[in-house]
Short mmCIF file of C-alpha atoms in Angstrom, two decimals:
data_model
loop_
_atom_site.label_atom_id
_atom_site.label_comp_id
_atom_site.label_asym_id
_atom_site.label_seq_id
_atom_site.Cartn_x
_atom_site.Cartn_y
_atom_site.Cartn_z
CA UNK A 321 42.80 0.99 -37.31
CA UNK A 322 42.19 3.83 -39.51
CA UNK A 323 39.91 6.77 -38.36
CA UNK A 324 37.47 6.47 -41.45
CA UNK A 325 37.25 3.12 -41.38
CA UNK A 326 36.79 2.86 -37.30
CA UNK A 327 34.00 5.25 -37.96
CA UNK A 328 32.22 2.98 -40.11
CA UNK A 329 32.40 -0.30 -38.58
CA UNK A 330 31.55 1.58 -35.27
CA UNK A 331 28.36 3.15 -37.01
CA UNK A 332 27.00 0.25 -38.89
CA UNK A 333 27.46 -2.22 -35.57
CA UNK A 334 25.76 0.31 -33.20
CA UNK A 335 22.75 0.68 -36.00
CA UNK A 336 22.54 -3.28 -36.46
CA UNK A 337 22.15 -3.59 -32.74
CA UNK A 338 20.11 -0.56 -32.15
CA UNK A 339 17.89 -1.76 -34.73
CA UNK A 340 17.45 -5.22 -33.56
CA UNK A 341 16.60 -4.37 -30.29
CA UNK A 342 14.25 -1.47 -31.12
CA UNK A 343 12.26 -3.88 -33.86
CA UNK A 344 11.62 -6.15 -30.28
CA UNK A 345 10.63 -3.03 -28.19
CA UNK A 346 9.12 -0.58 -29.82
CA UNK A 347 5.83 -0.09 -31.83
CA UNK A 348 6.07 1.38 -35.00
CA UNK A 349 2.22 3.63 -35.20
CA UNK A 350 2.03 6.25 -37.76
CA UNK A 351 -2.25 6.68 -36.74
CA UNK A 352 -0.95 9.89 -34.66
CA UNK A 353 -0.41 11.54 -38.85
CA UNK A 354 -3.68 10.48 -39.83
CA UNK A 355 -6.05 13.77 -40.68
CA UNK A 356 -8.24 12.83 -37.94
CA UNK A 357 -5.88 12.72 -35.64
CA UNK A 358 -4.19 16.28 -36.41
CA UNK A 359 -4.39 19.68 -34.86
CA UNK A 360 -7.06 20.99 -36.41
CA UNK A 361 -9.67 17.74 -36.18
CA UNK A 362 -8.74 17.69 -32.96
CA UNK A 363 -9.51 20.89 -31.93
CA UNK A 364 -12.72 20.64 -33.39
CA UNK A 365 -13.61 17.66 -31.44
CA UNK A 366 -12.42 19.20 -28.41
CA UNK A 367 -14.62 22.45 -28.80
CA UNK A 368 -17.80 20.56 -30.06
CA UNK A 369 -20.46 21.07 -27.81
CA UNK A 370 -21.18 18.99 -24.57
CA UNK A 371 -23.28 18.70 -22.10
CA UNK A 372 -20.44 18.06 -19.57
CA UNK A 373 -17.07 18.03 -19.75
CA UNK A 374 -16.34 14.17 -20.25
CA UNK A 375 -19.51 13.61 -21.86
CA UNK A 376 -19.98 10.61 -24.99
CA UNK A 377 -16.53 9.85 -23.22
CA UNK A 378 -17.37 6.15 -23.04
CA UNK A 379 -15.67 5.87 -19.56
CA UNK A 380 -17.34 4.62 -16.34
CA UNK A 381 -19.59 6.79 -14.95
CA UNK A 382 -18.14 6.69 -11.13
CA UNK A 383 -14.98 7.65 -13.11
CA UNK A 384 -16.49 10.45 -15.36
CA UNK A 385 -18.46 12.12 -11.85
CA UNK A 386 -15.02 11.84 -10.18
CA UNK A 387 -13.76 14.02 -13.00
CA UNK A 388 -16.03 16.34 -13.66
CA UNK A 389 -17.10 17.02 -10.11
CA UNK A 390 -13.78 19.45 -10.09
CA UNK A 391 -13.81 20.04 -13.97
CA UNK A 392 -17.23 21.70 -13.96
CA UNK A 393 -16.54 24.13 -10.74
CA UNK A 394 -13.12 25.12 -12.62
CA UNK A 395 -15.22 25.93 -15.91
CA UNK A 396 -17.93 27.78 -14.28
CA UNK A 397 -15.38 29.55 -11.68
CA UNK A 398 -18.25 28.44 -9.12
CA UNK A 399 -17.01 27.31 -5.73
CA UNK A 400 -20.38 26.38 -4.88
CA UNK A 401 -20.73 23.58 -7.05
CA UNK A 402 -17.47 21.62 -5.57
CA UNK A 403 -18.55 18.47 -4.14
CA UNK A 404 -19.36 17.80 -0.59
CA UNK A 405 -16.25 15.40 0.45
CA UNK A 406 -12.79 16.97 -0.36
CA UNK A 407 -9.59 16.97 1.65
CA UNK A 408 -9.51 20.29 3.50
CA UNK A 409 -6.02 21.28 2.24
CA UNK A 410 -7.28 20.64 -1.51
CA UNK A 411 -10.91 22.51 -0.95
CA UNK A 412 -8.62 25.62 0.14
CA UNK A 413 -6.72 25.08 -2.47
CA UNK A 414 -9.47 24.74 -5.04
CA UNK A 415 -11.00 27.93 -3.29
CA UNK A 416 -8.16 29.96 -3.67
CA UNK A 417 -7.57 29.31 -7.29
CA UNK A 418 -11.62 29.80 -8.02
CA UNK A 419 -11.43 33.34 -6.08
CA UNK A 420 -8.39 34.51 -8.27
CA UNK A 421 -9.98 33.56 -11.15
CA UNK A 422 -13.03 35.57 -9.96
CA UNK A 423 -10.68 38.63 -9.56
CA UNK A 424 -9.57 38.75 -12.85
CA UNK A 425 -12.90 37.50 -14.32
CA UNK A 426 -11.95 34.59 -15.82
CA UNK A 427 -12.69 31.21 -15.90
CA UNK A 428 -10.83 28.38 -16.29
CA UNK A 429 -12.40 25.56 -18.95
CA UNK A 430 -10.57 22.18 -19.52
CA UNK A 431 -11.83 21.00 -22.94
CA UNK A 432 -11.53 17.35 -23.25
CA UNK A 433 -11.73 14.38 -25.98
CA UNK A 434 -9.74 11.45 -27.41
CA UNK A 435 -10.23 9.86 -23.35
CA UNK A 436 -8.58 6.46 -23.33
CA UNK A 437 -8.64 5.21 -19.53
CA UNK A 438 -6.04 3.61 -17.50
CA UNK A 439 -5.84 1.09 -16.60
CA UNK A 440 -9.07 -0.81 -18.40
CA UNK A 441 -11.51 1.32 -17.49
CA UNK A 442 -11.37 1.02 -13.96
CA UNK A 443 -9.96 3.04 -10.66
CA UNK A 444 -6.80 1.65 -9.45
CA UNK A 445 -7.23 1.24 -5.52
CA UNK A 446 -4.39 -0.14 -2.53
CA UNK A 447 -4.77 0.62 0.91
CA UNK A 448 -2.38 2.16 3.32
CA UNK A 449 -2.50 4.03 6.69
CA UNK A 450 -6.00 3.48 7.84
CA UNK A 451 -7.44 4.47 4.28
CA UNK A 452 -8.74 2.86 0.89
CA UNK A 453 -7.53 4.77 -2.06
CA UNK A 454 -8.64 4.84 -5.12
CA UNK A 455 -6.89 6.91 -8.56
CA UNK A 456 -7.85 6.97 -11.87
CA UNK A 457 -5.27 8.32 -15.04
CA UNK A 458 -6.91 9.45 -18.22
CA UNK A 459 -4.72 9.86 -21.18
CA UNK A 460 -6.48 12.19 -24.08
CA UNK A 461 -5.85 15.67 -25.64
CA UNK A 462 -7.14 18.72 -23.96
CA UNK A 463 -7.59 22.21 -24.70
CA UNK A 464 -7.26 24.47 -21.12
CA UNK A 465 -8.43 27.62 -21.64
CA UNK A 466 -9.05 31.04 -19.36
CA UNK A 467 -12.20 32.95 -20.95
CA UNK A 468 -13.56 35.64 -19.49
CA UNK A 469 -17.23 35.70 -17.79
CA UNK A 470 -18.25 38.63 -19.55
CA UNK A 471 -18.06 37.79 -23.11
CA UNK A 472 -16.31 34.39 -23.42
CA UNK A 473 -13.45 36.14 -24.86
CA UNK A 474 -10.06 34.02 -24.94
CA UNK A 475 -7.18 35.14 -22.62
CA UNK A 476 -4.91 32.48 -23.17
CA UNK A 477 -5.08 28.83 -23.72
CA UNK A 478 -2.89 25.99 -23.44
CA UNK A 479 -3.03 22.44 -26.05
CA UNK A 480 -1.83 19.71 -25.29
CA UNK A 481 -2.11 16.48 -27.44
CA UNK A 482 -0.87 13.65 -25.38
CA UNK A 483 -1.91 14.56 -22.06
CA UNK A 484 -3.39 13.20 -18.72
CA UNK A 485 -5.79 13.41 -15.92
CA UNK A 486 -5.40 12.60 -12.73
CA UNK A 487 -8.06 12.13 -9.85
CA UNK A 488 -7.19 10.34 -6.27
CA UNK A 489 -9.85 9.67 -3.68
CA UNK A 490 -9.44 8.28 -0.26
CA UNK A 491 -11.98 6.90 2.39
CA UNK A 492 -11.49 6.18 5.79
CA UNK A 493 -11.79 3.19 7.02
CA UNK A 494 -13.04 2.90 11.01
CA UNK A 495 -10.72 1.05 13.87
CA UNK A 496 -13.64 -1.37 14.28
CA UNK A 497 -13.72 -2.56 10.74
CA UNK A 498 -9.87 -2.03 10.18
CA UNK A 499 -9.46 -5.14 12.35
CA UNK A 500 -10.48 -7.54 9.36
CA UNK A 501 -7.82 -7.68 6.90
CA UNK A 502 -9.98 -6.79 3.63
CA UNK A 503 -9.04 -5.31 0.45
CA UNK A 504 -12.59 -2.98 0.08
CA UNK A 505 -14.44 -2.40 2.93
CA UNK A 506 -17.22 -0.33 2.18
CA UNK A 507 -18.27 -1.62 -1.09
CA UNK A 508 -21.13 -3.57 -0.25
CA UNK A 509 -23.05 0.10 1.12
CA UNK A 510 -23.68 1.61 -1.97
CA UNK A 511 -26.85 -0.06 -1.74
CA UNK A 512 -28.92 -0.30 1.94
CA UNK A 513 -32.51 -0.86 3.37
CA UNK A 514 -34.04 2.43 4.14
CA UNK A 515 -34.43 2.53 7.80
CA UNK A 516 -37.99 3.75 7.75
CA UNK A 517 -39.36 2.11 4.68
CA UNK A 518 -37.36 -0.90 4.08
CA UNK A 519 -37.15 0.32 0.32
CA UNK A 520 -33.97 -0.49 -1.45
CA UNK A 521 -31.98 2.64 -1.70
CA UNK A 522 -29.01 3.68 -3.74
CA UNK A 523 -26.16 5.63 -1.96
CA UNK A 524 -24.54 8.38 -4.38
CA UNK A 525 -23.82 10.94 -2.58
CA UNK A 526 -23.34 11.64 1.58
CA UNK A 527 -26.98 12.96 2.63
CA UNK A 528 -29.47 11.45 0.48
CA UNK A 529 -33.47 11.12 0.35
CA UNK A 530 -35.54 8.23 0.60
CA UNK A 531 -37.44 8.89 -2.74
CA UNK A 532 -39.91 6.59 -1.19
CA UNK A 533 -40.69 7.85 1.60
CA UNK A 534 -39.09 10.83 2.14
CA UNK A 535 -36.41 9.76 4.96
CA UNK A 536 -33.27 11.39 5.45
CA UNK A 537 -30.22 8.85 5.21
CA UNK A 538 -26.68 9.53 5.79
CA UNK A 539 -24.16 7.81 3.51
CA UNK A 540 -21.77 8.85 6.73
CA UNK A 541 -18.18 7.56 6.17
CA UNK A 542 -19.26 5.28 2.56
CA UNK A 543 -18.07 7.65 -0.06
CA UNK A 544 -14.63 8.81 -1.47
CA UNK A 545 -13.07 11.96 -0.55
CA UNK A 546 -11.63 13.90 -3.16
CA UNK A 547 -7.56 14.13 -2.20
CA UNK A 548 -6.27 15.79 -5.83
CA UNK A 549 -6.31 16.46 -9.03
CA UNK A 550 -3.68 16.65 -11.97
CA UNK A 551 -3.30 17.74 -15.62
CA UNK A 552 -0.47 17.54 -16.99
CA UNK A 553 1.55 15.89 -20.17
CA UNK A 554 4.24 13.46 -20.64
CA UNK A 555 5.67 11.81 -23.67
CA UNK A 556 4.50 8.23 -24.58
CA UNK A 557 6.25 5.18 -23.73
CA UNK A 558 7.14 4.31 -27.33
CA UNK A 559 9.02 8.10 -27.20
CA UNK A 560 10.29 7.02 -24.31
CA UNK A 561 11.88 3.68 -25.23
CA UNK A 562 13.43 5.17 -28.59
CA UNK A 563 14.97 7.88 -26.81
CA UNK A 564 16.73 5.42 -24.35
CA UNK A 565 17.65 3.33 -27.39
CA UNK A 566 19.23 6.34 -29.20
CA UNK A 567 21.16 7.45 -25.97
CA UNK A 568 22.14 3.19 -25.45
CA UNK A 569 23.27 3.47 -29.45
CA UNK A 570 25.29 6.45 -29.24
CA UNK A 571 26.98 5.42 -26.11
CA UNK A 572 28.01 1.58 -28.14
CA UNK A 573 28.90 3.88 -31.20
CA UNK A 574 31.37 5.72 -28.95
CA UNK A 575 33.11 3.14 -27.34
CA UNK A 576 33.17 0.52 -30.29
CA UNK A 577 34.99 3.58 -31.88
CA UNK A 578 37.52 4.19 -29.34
CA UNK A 579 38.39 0.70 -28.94
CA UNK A 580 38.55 0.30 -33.07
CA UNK A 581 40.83 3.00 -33.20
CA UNK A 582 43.00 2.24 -30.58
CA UNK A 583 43.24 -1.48 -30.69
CA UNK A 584 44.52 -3.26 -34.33
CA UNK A 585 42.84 -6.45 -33.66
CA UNK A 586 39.07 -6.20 -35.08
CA UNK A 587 37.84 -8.97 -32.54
CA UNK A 588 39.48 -7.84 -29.74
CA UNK A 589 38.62 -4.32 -30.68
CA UNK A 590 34.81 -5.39 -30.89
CA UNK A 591 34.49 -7.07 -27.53
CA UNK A 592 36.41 -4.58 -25.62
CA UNK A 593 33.79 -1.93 -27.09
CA UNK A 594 30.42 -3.84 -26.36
CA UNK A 595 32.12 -4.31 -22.78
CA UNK A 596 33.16 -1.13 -22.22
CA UNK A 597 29.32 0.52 -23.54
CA UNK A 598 27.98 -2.35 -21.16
CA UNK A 599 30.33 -0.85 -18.19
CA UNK A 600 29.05 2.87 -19.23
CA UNK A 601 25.51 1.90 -18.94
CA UNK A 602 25.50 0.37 -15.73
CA UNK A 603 27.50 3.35 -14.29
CA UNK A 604 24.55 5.30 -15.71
CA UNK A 605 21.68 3.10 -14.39
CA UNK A 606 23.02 2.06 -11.31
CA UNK A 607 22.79 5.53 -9.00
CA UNK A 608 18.91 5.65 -10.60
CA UNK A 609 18.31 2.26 -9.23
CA UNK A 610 20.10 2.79 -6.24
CA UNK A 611 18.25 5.74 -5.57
CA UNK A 612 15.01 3.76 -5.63
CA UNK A 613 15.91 1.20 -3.40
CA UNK A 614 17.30 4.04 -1.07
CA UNK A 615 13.70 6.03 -1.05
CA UNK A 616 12.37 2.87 -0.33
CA UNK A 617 14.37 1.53 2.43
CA UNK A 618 13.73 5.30 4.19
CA UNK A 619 10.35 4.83 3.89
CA UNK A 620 9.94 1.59 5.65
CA UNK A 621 11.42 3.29 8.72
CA UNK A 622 8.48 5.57 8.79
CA UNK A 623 5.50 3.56 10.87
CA UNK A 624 2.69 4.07 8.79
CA UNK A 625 3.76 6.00 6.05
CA UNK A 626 1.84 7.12 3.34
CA UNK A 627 3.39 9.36 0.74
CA UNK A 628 -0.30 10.93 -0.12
CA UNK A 629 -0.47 12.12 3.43
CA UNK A 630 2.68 13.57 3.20
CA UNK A 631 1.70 15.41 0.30
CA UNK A 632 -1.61 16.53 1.25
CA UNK A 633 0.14 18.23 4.78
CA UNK A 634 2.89 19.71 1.93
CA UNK A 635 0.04 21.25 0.24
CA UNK A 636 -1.35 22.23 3.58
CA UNK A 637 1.94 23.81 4.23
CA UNK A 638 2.96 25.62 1.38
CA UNK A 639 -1.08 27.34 0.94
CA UNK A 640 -0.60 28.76 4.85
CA UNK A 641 2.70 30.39 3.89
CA UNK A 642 3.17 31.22 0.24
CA UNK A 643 1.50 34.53 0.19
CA UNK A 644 2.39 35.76 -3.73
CA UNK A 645 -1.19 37.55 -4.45
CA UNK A 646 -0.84 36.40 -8.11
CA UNK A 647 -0.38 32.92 -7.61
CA UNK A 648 -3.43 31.18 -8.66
CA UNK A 649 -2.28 27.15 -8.39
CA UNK A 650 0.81 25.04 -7.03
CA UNK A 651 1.41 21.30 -6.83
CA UNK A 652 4.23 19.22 -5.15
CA UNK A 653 5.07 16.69 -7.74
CA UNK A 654 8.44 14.76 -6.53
CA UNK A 655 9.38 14.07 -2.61
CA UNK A 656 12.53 12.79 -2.46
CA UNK A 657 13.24 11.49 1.20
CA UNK A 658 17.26 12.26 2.51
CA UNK A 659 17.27 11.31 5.87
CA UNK A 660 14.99 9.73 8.12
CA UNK A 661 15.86 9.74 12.51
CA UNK A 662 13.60 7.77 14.86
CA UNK A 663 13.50 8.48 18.32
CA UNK A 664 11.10 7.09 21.03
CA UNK A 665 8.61 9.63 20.34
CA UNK A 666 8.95 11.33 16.90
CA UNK A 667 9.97 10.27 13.59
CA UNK A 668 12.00 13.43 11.61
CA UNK A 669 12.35 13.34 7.90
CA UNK A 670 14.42 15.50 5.78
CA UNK A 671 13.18 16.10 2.08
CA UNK A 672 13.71 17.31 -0.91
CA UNK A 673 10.16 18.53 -2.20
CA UNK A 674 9.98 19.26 -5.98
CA UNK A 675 7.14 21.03 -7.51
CA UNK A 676 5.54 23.54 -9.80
CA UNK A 677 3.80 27.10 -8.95
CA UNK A 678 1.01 29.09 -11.40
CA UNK A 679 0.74 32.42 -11.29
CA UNK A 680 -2.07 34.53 -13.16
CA UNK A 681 -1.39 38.38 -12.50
CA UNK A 682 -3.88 40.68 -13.12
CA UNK A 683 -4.25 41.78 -17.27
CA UNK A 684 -1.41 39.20 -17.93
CA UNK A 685 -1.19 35.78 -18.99
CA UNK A 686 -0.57 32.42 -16.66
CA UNK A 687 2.64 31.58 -16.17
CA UNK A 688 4.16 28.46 -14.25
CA UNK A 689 7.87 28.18 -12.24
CA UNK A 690 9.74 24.90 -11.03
CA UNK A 691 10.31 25.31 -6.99
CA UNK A 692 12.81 23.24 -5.31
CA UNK A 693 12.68 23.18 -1.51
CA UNK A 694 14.39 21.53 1.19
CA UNK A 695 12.08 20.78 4.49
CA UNK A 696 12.47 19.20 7.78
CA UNK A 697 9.11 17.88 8.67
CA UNK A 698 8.57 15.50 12.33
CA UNK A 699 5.62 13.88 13.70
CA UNK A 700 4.72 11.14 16.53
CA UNK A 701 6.87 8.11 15.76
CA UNK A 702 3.45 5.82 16.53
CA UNK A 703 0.45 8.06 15.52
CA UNK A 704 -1.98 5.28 16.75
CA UNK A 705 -0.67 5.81 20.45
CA UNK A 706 -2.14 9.28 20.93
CA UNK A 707 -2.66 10.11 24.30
CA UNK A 708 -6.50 11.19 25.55
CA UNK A 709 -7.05 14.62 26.18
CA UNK A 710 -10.11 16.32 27.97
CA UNK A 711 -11.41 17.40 24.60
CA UNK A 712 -11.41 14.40 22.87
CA UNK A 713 -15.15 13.79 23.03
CA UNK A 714 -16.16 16.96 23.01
CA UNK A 715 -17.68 18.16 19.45
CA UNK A 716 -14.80 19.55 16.74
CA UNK A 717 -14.49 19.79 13.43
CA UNK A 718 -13.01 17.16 11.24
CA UNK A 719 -9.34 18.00 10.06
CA UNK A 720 -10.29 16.00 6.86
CA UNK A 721 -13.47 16.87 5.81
CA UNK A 722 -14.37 19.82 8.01
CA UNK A 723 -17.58 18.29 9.28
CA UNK A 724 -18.62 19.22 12.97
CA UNK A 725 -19.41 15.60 14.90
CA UNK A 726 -18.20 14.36 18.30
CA UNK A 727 -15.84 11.50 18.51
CA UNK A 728 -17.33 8.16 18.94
CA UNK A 729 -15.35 5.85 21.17
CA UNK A 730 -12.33 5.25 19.14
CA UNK A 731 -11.91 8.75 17.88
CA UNK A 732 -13.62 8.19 14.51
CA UNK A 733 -15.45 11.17 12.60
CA UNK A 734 -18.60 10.13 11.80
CA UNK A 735 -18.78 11.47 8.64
CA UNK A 736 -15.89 9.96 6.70
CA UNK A 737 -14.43 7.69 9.17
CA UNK A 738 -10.92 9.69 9.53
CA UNK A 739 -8.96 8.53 12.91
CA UNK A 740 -8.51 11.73 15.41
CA UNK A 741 -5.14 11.34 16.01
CA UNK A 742 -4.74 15.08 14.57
CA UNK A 743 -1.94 15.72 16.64
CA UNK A 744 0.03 12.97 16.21
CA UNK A 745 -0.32 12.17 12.52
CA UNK A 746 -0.06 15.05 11.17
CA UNK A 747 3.71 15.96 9.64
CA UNK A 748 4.67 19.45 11.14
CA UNK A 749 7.40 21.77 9.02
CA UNK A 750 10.15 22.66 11.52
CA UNK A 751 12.46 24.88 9.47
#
């Protein structure tokens, strides 16, 4: 067939079918070019004045302390105000970035408006390892700025209109009550009988005061532990789903034109194109699915695994031995799991960790760099078995939540409920 003609037919089949498909996908919203919802009105919004950070946010108000119990610390470059219950790895972490920011002055104020939660206004919580979990995603706009302490001065600030944040919390969940199979443990404790009174208390936070009578009561292992926190922005699923259809269009174009052009007969022509771009797409999708079934299949020979863990000892990791004095935050985003070798005592995992570093020299603006690593990381095969030691009940601080206690008969902190099997759990870096 004639290149011109080829050309057209090719172009006005892949549109038809592009179109068709995308009018059953996609969602067609031109609110985002409204003048309320442009630069400028947003901006204001996001710099009107607020008590808190999430405030008039109309989001649950577990959710909006969960937030804004690391939002406010960040703003005020205060490491006293963190909360009480955070991971160990991610309080250091926290710490770190707080004290640089002190260095240069600054602080670091995450402006926030627009909040739509997901999903409905609610945390979404699983289980796994010995722990509840709970995360909450936030979509909105935001407005990150570093202004200095002195005279609120603007350094350098970062927009971003379709972003999100992210907050995960864990609690641990004792051996004793880990033997009923439940989906929420500890939900019935936010409120008890005072011991002393018999008044009916609310739990909120993990010491609290009778405000009848005056008793001390410890919320103990009832309240989440914050494990991390995100901000970050990714295009929308409607973006998404039209840029797939324009790369699935292109690629029909393509081969509807090479088999139009090099086979006379239209018909034959036609179906020999839709089969071929059908045969191109599949050799595109299928390492991507493969690859997921893969990651998932080397995780089930893991006992116990739990990719938050994983990340949390990562973080652990990399804050020991990445000693750049300008680097003021990192985050491991991606772990992508090659190899995975049981023996009768240790399970050894080789990665590939993904991940992004900040740095904030002195005078200069942030800056942020991709990292790429590849780690060798081993730990008992069965963490549960751990064998007794003669300091198991002696009194030691928590390698979760840094509390001192002694061990109750299982190995249990008594403060958050975390299983002491610190030497067995934990994933070690070998090389």
């Amino acid at each position: 067939m004639d290149l011109s003609i080829s050309l057209l037919i090719a172009a006005s089949f892949a549109i038809l079918c592009t179109y068709y498909i995308g009018e059953k996908i996609l969602v067609i919203d031109f609110s985002a070019y409204r003048p309320q919802n442009l630069k400028k009105a947003k901006l204001e919004r996001l710099l009107a004045k607020k008590d808190t950070p999430l405030r008039n946010s109309k989001i649950r108000k577990d959710i909006r302390n969960a937030f804004e119990r690391i939002l406010i610390p960040l703003g005020k470059a205060d490491k006293n105000l963190l909360p009480a219950r955070m991971d160990m790895a991610f309080r250091k972490k926290i710490v770190s970035q707080i004290n640089r920011l002190n260095k240069n002055k600054l602080c670091r104020k995450i402006y926030v408006t627009d909040v739509v939660p997901i999903p409905k206004n609610d945390f979404e919580t699983w289980s796994d390892d010995g722990r509840e979990w709970r995360e909450s995603v936030l979509k909105c706009s935001t407005l990150e700025r570093f202004e200095s302490t002195k005279d609120d001065t603007v350094q350098h600030e970062i927009y971003r209109k379709n972003s999100y944040l992210r907050i995960l919390q864990s609690r641990h969940v004792r051996l004793a009550d880990q033997k009923e199979k439940k989906k929420s443990y500890y939900n019935d404790m936010l409120r008890i009988t005072c011991p002393s009174c018999g008044a009916s208390v609310k739990l909120d936070s993990q010491q609290m005061t009778c405000e009848y009578c005056g008793a001390v009561i410890k919320n103990e292992f009832y309240d989440w532990q914050t494990e991390s926190f995100e901000i970050y922005e990714s295009i929308s699923t409607n973006l998404k789903r039209f840029l797939q259809l324009i790369v699935s269009g292109s690629i029909l174009f393509l081969c509807v034109f090479l088999c139009l052009y090099l086979i006379e007969d239209t018909e034959i022509s036609l179906a020999a194109g839709v089969g071929a771009a059908v045969l191109a797409l599949g050799v595109i999708v299928s390492p991507i699915i493969y690859g997921k079934v893969k990651q998932d299949n080397l995780a089930k020979k893991i006992v116990g695994y739990s990719e938050n863990y994983l990340r949390a000892c990562l973080n652990e990791y990399f804050l020991k031995n990445e000693s750049d004095k300008d680097m003021l935050d990192f985050s491991v985003d991606t772990i992508k799991l090659l190899k995975v070798a049981n023996t009768d005592e240790i399970t050894k995992v080789t990665a590939e960790i993904y991940g992004t570093k900040t740095f904030l020299p002195e005078n200069q603006k942030p800056f942020t760099k991709k990292i790429k690593k590849k780690l060798t990381l081993q730990r008992a095969r069965n963490p549960e078995k751990r064998k007794t030691d003669g300091d198991f009940f002696t009194e030691k601080e928590c390698p979760s939540c840094g509390a001192n206690f002694l061990p109750d008969e299982n190995g249990c902190c008594s403060y958050c409920g975390y299983t002491l099997h610190e030497d067995s759990i934990k994933w070690k870096i070998k090389s």
